[in-house]
GROMACS .gro file of C-alpha atoms in nm:
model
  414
    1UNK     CA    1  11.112  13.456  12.680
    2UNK     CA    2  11.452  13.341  12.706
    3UNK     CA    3  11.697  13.363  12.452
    4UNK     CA    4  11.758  12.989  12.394
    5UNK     CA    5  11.368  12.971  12.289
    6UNK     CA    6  11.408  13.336  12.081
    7UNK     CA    7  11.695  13.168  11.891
    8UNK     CA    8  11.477  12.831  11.834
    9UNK     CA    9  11.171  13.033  11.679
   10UNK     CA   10  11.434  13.210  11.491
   11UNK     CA   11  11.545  12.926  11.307
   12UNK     CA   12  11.185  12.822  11.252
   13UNK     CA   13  11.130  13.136  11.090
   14UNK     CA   14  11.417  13.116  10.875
   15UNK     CA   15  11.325  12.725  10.761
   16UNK     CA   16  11.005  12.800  10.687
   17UNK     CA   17  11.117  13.120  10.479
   18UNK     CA   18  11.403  12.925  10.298
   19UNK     CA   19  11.129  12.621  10.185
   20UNK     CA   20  10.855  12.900  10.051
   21UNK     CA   21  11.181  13.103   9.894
   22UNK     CA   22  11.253  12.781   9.717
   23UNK     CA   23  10.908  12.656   9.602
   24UNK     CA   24  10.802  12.988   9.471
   25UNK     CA   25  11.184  12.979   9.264
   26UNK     CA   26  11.018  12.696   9.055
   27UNK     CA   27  10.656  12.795   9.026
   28UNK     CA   28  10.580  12.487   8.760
   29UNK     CA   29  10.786  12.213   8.959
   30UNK     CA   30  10.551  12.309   9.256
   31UNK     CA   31  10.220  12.328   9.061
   32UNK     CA   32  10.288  12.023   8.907
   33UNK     CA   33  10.368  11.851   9.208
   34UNK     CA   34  10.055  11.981   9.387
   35UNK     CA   35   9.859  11.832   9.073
   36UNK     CA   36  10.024  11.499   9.092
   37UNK     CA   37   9.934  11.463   9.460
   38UNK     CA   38   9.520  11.625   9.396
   39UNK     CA   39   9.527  11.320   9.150
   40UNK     CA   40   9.600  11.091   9.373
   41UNK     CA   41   9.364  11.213   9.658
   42UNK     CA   42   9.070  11.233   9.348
   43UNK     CA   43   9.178  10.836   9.245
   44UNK     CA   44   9.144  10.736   9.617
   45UNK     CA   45   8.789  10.984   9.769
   46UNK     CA   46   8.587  10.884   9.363
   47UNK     CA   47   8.674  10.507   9.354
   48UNK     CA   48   8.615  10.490   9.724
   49UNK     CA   49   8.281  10.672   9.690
   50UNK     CA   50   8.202  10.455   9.421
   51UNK     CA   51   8.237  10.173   9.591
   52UNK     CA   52   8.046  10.252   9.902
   53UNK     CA   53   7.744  10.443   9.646
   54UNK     CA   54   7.756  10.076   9.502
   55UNK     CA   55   7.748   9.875   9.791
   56UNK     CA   56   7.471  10.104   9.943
   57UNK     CA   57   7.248  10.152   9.635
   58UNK     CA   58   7.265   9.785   9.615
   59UNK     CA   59   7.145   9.701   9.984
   60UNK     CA   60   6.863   9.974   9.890
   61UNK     CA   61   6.714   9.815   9.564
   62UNK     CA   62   6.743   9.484   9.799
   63UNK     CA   63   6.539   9.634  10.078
   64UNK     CA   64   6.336   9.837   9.829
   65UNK     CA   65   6.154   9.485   9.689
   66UNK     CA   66   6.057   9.402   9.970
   67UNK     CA   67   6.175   9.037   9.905
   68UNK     CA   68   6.374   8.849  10.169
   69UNK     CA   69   6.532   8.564   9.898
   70UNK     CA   70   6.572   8.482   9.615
   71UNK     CA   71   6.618   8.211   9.379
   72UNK     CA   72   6.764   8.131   9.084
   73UNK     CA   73   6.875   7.854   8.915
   74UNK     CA   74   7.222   8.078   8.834
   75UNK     CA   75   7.337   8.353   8.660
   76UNK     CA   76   7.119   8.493   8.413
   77UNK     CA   77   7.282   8.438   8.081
   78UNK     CA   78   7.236   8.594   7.738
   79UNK     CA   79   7.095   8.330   7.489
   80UNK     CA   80   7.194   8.443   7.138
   81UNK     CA   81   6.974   8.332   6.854
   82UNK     CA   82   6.680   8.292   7.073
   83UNK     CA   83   6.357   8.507   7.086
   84UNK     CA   84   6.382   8.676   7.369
   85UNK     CA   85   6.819   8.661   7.365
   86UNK     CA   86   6.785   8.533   7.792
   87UNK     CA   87   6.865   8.205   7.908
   88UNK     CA   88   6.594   8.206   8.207
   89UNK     CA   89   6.714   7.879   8.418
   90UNK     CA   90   6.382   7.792   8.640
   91UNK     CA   91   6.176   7.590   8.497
   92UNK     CA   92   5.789   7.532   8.590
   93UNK     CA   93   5.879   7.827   8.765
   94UNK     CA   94   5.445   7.832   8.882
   95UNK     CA   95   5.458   7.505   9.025
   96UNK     CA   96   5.800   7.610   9.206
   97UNK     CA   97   5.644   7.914   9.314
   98UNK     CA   98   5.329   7.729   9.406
   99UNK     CA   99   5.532   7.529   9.633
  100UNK     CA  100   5.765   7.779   9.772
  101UNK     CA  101   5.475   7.954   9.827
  102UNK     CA  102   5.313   7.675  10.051
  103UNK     CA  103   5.556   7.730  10.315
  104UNK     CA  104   5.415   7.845  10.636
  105UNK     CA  105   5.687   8.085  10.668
  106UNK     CA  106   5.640   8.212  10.342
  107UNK     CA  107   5.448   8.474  10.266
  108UNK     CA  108   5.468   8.538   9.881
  109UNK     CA  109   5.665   8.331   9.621
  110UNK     CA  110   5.656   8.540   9.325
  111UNK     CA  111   5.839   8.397   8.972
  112UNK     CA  112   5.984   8.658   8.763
  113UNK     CA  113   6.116   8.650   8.381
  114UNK     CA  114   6.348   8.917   8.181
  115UNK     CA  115   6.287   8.873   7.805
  116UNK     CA  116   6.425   9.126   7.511
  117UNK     CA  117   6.102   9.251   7.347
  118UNK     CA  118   5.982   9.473   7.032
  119UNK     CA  119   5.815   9.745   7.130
  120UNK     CA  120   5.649   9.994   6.886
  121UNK     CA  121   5.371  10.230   6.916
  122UNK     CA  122   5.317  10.233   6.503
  123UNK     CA  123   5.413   9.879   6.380
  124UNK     CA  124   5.659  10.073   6.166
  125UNK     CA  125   5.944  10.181   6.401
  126UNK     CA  126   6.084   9.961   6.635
  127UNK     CA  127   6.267   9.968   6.958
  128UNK     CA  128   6.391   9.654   7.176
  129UNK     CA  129   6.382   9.662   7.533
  130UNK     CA  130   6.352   9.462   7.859
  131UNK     CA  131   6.044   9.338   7.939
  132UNK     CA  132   5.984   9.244   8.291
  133UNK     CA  133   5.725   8.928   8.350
  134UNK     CA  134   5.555   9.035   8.686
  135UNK     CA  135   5.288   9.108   8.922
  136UNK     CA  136   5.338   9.491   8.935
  137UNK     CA  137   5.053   9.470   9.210
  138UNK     CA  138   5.075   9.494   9.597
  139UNK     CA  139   5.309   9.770   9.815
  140UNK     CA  140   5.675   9.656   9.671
  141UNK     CA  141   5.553   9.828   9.338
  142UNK     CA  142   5.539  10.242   9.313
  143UNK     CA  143   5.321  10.359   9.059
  144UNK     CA  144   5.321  10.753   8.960
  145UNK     CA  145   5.063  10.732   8.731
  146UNK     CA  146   4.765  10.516   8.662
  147UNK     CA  147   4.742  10.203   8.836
  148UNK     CA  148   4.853   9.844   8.913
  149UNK     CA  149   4.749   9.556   8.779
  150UNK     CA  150   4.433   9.512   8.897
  151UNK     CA  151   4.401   9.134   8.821
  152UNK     CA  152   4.639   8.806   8.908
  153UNK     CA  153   4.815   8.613   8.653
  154UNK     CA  154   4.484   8.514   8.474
  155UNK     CA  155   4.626   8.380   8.123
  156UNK     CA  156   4.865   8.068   8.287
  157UNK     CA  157   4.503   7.908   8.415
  158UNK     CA  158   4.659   7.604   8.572
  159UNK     CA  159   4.907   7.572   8.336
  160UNK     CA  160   4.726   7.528   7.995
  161UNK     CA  161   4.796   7.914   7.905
  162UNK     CA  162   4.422   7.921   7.809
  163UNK     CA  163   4.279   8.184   7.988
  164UNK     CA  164   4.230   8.568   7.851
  165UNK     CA  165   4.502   8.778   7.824
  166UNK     CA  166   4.461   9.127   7.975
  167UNK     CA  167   4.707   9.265   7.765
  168UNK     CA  168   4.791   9.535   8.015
  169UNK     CA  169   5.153   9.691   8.051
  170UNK     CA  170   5.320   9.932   8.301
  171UNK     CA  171   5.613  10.108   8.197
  172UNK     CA  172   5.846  10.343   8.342
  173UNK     CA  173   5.919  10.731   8.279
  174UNK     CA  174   6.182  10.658   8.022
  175UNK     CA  175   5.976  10.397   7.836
  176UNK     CA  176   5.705  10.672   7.833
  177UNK     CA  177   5.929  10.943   7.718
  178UNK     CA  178   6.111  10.682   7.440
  179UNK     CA  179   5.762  10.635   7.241
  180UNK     CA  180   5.563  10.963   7.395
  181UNK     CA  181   5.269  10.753   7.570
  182UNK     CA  182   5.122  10.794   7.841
  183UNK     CA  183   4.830  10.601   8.011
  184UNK     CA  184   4.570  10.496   7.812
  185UNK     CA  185   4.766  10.442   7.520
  186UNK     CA  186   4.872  10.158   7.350
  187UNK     CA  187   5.196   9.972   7.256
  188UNK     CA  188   5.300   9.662   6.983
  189UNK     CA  189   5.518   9.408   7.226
  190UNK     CA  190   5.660   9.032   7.128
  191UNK     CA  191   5.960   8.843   7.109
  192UNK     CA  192   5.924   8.884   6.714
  193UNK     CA  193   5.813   9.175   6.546
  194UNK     CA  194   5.564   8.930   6.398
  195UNK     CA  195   5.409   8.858   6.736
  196UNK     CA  196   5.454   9.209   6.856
  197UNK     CA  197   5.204   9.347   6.561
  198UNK     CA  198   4.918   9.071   6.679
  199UNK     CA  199   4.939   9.182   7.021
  200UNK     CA  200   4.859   9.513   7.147
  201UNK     CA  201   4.904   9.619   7.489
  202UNK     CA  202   4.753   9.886   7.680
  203UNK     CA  203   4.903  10.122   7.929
  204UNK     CA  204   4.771  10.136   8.269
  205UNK     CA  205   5.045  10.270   8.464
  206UNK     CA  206   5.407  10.410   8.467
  207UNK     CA  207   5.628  10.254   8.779
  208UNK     CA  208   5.983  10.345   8.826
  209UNK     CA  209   6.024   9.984   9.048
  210UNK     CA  210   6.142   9.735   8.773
  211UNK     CA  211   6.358  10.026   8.548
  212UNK     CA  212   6.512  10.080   8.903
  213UNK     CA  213   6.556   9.722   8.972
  214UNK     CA  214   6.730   9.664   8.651
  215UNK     CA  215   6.859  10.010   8.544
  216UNK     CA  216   6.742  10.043   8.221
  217UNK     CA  217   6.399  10.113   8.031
  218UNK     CA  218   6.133   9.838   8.112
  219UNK     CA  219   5.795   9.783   8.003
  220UNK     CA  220   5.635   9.500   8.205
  221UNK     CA  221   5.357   9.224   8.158
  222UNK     CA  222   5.229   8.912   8.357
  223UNK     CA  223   5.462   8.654   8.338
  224UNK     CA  224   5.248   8.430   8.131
  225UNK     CA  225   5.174   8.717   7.892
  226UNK     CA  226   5.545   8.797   7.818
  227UNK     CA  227   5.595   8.387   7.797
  228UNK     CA  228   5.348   8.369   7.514
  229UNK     CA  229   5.477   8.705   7.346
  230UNK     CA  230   5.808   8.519   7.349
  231UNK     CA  231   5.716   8.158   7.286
  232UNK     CA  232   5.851   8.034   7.619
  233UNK     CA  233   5.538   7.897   7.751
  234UNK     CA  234   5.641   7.526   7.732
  235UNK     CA  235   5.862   7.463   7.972
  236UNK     CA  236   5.729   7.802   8.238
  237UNK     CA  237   6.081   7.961   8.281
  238UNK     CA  238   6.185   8.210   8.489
  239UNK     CA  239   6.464   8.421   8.562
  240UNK     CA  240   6.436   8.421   8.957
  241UNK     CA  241   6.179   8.374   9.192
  242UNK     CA  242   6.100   8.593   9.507
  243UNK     CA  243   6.035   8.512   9.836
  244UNK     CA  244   5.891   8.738  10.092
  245UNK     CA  245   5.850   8.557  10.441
  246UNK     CA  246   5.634   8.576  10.744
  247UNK     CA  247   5.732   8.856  11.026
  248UNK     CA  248   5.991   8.668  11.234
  249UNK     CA  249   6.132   8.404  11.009
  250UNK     CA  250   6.485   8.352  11.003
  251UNK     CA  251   6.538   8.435  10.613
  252UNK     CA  252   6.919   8.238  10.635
  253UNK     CA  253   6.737   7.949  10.808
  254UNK     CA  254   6.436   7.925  10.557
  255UNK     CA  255   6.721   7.985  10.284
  256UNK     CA  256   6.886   7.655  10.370
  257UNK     CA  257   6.577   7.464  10.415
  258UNK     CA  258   6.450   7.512  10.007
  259UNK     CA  259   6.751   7.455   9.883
  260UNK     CA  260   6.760   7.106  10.076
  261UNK     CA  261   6.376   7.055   9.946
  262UNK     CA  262   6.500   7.179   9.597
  263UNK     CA  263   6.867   7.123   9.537
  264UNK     CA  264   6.868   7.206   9.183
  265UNK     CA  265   6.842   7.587   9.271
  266UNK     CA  266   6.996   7.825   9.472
  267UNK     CA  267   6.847   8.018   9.728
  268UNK     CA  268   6.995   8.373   9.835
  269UNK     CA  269   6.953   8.697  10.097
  270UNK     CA  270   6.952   9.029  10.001
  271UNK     CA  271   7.266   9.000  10.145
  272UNK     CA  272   7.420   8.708   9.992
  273UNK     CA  273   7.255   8.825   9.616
  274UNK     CA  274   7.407   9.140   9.643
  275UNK     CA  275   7.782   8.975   9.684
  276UNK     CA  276   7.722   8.732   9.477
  277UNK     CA  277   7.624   9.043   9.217
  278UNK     CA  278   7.944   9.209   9.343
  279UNK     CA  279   8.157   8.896   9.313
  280UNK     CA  280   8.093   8.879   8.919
  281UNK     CA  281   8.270   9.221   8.894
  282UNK     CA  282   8.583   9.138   9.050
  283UNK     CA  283   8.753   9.235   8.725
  284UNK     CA  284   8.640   9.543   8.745
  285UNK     CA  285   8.667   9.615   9.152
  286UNK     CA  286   9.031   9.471   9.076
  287UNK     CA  287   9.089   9.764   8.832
  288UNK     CA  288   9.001  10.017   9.062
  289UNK     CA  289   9.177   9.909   9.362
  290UNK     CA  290   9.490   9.928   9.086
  291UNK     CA  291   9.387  10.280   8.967
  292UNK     CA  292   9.408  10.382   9.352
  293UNK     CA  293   9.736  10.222   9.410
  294UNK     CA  294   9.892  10.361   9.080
  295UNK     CA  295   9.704  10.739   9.168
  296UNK     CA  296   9.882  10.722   9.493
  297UNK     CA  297  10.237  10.567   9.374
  298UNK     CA  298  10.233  10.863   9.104
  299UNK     CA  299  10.173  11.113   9.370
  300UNK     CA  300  10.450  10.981   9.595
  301UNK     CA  301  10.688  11.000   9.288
  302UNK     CA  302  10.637  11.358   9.200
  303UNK     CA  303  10.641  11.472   9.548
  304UNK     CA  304  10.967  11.249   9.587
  305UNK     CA  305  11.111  11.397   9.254
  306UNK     CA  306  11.030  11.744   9.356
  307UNK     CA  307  11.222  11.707   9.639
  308UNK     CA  308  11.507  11.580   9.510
  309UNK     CA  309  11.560  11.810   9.214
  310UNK     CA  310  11.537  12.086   9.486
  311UNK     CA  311  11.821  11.904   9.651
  312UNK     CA  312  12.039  11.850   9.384
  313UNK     CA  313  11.991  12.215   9.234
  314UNK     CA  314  12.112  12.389   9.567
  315UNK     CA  315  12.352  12.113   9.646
  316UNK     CA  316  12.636  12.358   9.592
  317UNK     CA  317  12.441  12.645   9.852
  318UNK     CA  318  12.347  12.307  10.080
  319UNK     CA  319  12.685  12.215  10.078
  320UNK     CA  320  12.814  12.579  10.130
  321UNK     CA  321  12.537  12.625  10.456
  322UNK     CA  322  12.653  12.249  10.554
  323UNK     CA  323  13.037  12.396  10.556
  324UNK     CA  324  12.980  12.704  10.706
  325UNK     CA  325  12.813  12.560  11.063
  326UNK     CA  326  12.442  12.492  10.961
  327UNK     CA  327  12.303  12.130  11.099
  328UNK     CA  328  12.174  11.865  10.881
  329UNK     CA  329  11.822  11.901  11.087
  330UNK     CA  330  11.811  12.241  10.972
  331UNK     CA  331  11.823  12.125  10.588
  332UNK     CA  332  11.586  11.836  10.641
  333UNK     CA  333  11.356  12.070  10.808
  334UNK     CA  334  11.341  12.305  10.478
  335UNK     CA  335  11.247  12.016  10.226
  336UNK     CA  336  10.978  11.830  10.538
  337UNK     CA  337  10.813  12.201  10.548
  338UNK     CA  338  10.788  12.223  10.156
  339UNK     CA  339  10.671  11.886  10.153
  340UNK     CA  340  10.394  11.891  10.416
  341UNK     CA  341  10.276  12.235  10.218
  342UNK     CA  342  10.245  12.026   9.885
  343UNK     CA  343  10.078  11.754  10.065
  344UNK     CA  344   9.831  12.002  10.245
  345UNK     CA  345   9.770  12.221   9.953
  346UNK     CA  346   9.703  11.910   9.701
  347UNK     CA  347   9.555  11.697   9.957
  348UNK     CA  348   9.270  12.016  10.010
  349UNK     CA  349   9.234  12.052   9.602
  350UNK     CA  350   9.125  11.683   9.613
  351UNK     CA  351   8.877  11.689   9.815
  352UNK     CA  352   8.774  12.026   9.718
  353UNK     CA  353   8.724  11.890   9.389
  354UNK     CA  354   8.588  11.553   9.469
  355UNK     CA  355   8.254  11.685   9.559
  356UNK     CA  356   8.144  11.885   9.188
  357UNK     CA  357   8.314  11.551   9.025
  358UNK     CA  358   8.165  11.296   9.214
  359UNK     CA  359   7.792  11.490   9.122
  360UNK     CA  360   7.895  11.484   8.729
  361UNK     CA  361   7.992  11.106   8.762
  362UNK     CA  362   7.677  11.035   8.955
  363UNK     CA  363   7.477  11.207   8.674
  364UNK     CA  364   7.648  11.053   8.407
  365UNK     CA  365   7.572  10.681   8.565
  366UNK     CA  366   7.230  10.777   8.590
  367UNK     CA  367   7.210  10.839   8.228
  368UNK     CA  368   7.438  10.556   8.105
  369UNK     CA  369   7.248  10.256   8.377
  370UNK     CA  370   6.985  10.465   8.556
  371UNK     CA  371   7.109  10.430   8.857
  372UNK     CA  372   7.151  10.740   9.120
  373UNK     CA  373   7.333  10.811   9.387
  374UNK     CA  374   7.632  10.550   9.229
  375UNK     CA  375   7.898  10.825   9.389
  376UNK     CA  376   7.874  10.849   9.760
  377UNK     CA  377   8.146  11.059   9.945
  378UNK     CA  378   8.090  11.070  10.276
  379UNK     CA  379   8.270  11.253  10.536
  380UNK     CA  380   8.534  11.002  10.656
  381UNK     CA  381   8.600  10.958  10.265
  382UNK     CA  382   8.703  11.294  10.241
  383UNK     CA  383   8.909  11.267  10.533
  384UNK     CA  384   9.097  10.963  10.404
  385UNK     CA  385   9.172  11.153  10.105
  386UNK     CA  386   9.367  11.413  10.309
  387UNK     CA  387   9.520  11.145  10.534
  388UNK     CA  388   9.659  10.997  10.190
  389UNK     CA  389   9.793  11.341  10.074
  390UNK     CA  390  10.002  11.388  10.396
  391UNK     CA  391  10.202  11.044  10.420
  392UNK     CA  392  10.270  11.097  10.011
  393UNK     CA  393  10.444  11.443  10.139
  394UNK     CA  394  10.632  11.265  10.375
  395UNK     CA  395  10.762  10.998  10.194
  396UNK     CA  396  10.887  11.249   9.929
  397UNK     CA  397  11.011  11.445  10.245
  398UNK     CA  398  11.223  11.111  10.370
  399UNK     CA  399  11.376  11.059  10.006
  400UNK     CA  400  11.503  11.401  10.006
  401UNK     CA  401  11.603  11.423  10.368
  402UNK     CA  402  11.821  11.114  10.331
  403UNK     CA  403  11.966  11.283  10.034
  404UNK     CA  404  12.045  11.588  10.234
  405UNK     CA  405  12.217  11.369  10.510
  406UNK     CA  406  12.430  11.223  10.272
  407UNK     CA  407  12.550  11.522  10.115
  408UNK     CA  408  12.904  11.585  10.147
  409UNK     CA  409  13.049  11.994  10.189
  410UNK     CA  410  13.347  11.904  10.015
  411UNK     CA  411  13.183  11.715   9.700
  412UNK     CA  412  12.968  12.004   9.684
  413UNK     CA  413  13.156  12.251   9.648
  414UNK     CA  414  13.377  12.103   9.399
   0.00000   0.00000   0.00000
């Protein structure tokens, strides 16, 4: 080893010395620094893995129903004052279906309904939930216990809303747990509590699919049952009606073509529903984005600050070192070492942390909208959240550096 390259790792060593001499002076200034920067890494690997657990639990539920489009005759609104409280927007939605349905490349067009219903189990005490006016028969729908429906939409009969009711229910696990049923027993539904006391439904199965679907307890009828039990069989409305098509259709193409044969409606993929689901939040995608910028502008200014109070504190030994020989790289190279150990050191604490946080937040969503997996973190998220840490080091390193540059022997010594 020659002595040029001795004297170079000698100087190293004494850099690297003089930053960790320095950062463990102010013990606080550092911790709080590191903290500012885990924050920021946390802000950017959570809201990102929220954002891909939504996209992806999204393009699951899609796939899940086993439905290729969908249509709607637009958002699904509340409808205040009404029994029921939902605006559903198709109307005839049998005949629609019927006609869908008729397609050659459609398999299955299936008309669904939301309603908000009374549920009891003793007349006495009630609760109001979402009912669900479906099928809940064929392979799209998981049932854990009991059955399906074992019989079509019987009570519509063409239309008149004449034939027998079956007054059968499925309901999921939290429904269950909510009134402690289970199959075989029986539960009080209607759009009024009036209505809900004349008609008693019986449990013949318990389905997570539709409390999945819509993330929160469900207890679900045939369509024309829930229309009666909520006075909307005049007009045969609908919230949305699914399409399921033959094995090589084109879903886009088949899209376009019912919504030229039915203009009043729109018809949707998975793909395009699940935007179109996405594009209503904007507000609140917009305020995480912001969250992430501010997270990582907040890191970047306590790194920067840190950096600069070190500066200023030792100008008078900078400016004495600067006097007596020492280089202006030699400085710099102090503060960049401190700096890239803040940015390491928080940037590791993020992600370290990211994982136990992101599995409380996923199990508080689950509880809150009943939907799992909302949190997803996977391993180029992490990454990113260390590759964030490191340029907010840097920049507070630059700051400081150009400080150090500027710093004048005589000034500081004054």
């Amino acid at each position: 080893m020659t002595g040029r390259i001795r004297g170079a790792l000698a100087r190293v060593r004494a850099v690297i010395g003089i930053a960790f001499a320095q950062l463990r002076h102010d013990r606080t200034r550092t911790v709080l620094s590191v903290l500012g920067i885990t924050l920021a890494v946390l802000a950017t690997t959570l809201l990102g893995g929220v954002g891909i657990g939504v996209v992806e639990t999204g393009e699951e539920q899609f796939d899940a129903s086993g439905r290729d489009l969908w249509v709607t005759g637009g958002p699904i609104k509340l409808a205040p004052g009404t029994v029921g409280g939902f605006e559903n927007t198709v109307v005839n939605a049998h005949e629609l279906s019927a006609a869908i349905e008729s397609r050659e490349d459609v398999k299955t067009a299936v008309p669904m309904a939301f309603q908000t219903v009374y549920v009891s189990t003793d007349e006495e005490n009630w609760e109001t939930l979402v009912g669900t006016g479906a099928p809940a028969r064929g392979g799209s729908v998981q049932v854990t216990e009991g059955q399906q429906f074992q019989h079509k939409d019987i009570h519509y009969a063409d239309g008149n809303y004449t034939g027998p009711m079956t007054h059968e229910v499925i309901i999921d696990q939290r429904t269950a747990a909510m009134f402690n049923v289970s199959v075989g027993d029986t539960l009080h539904i209607g759009g009024t509590i009036s209505n809900a006391r004349a008609n008693e439904f019986t449990v013949v199965g318990i389905s997570p699919t539709f409390s999945r679907f819509l993330g929160t307890a469900t207890v679900t009828l045939h369509l024309s049952e829930l229309q009666e039990v909520t006075g909307t069989t005049a007009t045969d409305r609908a919230s949305l009606i699914t399409v399921d098509l033959v094995d090589g259709a084109d879903p886009d193409a088949v899209a376009r073509e019912i919504e030229r044969e039915h203009p009043e409606y729109e018809v949707r993929t998975n793909r395009e529903q699940l935007e179109a689901t996405l594009e209503r939040q904007a507000v609140v995608l917009a305020s995480g984005g912001s969250l992430v910028v501010l997270a990582v502008l907040a890191g970047i200014t306590l790194t920067a600050n840190l950096m600069v109070s070190v500066v200023y504190q030792q100008r008078r030994e900078l400016a004495a070192l600067k006097a007596l020989g020492s280089r202006t790289r030699t400085l710099v190279g102090v503060v960049v070492v401190q700096a890239v150990f803040l940015g390491v050191v928080g940037g590791l604490l993020g992600v370290a942390a990211t994982i136990p946080l992101g599995m409380g937040l996923d199990a508080v969503a689950a509880s809150i909208v009943g939907f799992e997996n909302v949190v997803r973190t996977p391993t180029w998220v992490l990454g990113a959240g260390v590759a964030v840490a490191v340029p907010i080091s840097l920049i507070g390193a630059a700051v400081a550096g150009w400080q150090v540059s500027r710093l004048s022997p005589v000034d500081g010594l004054r």
